[in-house]
GROMACS .gro file of C-alpha atoms in nm:
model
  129
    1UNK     CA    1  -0.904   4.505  -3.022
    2UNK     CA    2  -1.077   4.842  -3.112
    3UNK     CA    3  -0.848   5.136  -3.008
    4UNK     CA    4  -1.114   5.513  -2.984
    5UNK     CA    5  -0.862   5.799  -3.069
    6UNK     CA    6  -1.009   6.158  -3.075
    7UNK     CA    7  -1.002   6.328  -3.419
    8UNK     CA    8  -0.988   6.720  -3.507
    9UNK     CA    9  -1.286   6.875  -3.345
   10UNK     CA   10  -1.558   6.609  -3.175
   11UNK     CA   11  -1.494   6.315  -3.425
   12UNK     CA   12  -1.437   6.007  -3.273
   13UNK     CA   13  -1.215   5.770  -3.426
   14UNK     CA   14  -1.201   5.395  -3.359
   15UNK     CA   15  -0.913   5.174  -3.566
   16UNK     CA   16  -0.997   4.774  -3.524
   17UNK     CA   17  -0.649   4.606  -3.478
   18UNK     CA   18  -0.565   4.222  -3.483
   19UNK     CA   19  -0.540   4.128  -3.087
   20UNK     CA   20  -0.150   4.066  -2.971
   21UNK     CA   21  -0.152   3.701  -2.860
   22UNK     CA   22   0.177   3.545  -2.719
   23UNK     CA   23   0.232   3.156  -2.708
   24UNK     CA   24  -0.026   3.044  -2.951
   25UNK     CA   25  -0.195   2.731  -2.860
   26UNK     CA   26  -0.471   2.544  -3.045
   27UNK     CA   27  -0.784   2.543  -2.884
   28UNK     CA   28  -0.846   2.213  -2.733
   29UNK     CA   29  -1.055   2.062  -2.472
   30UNK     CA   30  -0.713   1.934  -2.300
   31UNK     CA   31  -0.717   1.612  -2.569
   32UNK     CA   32  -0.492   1.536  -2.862
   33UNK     CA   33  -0.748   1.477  -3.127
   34UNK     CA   34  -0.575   1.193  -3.350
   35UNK     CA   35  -0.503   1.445  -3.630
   36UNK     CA   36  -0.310   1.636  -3.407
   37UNK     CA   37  -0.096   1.343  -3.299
   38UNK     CA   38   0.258   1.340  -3.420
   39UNK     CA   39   0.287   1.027  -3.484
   40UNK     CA   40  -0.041   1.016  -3.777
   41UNK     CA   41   0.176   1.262  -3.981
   42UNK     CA   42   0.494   1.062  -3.973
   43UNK     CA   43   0.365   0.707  -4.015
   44UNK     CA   44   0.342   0.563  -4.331
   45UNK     CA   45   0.002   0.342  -4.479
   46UNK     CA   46  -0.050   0.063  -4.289
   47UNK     CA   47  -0.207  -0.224  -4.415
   48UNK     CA   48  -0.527  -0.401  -4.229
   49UNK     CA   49  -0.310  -0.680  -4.158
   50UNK     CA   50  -0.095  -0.557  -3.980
   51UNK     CA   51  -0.367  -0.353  -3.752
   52UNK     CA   52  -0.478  -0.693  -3.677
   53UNK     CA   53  -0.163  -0.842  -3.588
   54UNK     CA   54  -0.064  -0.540  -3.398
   55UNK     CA   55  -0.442  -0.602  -3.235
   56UNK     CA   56  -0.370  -0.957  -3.151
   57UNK     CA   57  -0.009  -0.879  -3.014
   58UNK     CA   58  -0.170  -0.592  -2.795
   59UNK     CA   59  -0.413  -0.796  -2.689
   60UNK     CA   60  -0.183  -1.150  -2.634
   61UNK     CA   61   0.065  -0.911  -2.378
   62UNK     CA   62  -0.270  -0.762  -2.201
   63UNK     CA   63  -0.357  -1.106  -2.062
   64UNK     CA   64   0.020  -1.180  -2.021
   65UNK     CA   65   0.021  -0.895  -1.804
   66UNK     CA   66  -0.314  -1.016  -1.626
   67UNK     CA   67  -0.203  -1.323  -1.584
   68UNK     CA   68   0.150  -1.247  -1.436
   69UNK     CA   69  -0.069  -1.012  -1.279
   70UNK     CA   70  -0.269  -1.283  -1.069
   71UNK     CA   71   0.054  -1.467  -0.990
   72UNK     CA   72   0.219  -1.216  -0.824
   73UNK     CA   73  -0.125  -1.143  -0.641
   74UNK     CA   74  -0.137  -1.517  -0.521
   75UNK     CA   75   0.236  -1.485  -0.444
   76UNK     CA   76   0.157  -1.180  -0.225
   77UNK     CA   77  -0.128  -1.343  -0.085
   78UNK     CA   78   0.065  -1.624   0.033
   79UNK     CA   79   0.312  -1.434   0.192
   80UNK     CA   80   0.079  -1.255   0.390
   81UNK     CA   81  -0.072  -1.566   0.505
   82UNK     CA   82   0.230  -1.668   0.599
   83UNK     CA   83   0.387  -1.370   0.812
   84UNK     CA   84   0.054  -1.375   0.974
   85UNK     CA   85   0.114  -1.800   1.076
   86UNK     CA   86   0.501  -1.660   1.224
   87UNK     CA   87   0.324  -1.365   1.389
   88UNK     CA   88   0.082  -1.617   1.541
   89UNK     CA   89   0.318  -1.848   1.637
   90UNK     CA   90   0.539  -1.598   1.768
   91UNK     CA   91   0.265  -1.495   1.999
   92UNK     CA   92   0.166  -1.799   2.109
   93UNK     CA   93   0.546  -1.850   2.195
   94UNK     CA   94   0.554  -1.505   2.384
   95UNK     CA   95   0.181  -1.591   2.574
   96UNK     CA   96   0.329  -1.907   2.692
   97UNK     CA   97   0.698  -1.757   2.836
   98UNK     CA   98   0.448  -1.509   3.032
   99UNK     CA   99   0.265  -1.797   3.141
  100UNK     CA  100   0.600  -1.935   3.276
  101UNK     CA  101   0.709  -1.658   3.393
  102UNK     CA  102   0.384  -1.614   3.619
  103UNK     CA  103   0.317  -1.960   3.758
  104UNK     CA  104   0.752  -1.949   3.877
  105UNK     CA  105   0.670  -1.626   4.045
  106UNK     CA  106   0.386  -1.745   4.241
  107UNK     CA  107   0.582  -2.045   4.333
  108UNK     CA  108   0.848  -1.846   4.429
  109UNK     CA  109   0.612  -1.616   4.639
  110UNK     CA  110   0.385  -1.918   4.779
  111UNK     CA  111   0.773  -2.069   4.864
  112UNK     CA  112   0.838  -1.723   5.061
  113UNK     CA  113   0.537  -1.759   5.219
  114UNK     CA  114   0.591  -2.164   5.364
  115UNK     CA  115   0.898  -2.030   5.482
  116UNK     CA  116   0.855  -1.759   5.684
  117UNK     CA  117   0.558  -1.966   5.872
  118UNK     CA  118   0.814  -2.241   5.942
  119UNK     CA  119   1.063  -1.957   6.059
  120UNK     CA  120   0.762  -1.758   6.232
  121UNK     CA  121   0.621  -2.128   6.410
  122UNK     CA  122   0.967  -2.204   6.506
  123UNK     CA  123   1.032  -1.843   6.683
  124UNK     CA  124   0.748  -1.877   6.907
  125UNK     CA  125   0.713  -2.003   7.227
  126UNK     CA  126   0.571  -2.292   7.352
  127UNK     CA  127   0.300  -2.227   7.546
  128UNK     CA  128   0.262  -2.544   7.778
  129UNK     CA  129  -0.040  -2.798   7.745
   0.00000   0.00000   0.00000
């Protein structure tokens, strides 16, 4: 930071000072590069070995995890499949109580119907031959 102060007569003074920068941060792109992880500085030499092993076990509980993976996809498939067989059946179920439902009220209405042209034929008169 360059501060201009004004000196005896028409000097100009400028004094360069350090710029006052609070909460110092490393300038990153947003990405722990691995020699700024904390765990490099701690760790202690390890062999090629045991990167392999460590390898193999990494990889051995990635297809564990696949593979329990697919199960409980199959699982969940399944019981999709077989809510959608009880909501089938259910509606089948419902379809044919409406069905009931309808053909009783018709023969209650055609019923009605018989009946009041028995009631009606019997009420009139009888108009001679």
């Amino acid at each position: 930071m360059t501060t201009v102060t004004p000196g005896a007569g028409h000097e100009v003074t400028a004094v360069m000072t350090a710029p006052i920068i609070t909460g110092i941060r490393p300038l990153t792109n947003g990405h722990a590069s691995p020699s700024r992880l904390s765990s490099n500085h701690n760790s202690p030499a390890v062999s090629p070995r045991m990167d392999r092993v460590q390898l193999v076990r990494g990889r051995r509980e990635e297809r564990e995890k696949s593979q329990d993976l697919g199960q409980f996809l199959r699982d969940k498939e399944q019981r999709v499949r077989q809510q959608l067989e009880r909501c089938a059946d259910e509606r089948g179920r419902r379809m044919e109580e409406q069905k009931r439902r309808e053909e009783e009220r018709r023969a209650a209405v055609e019923e009605r119907r018989r009946q009041q042209d028995e009631k009606v034929r019997g009420q009139a008169p009888m108009l001679p031959l």
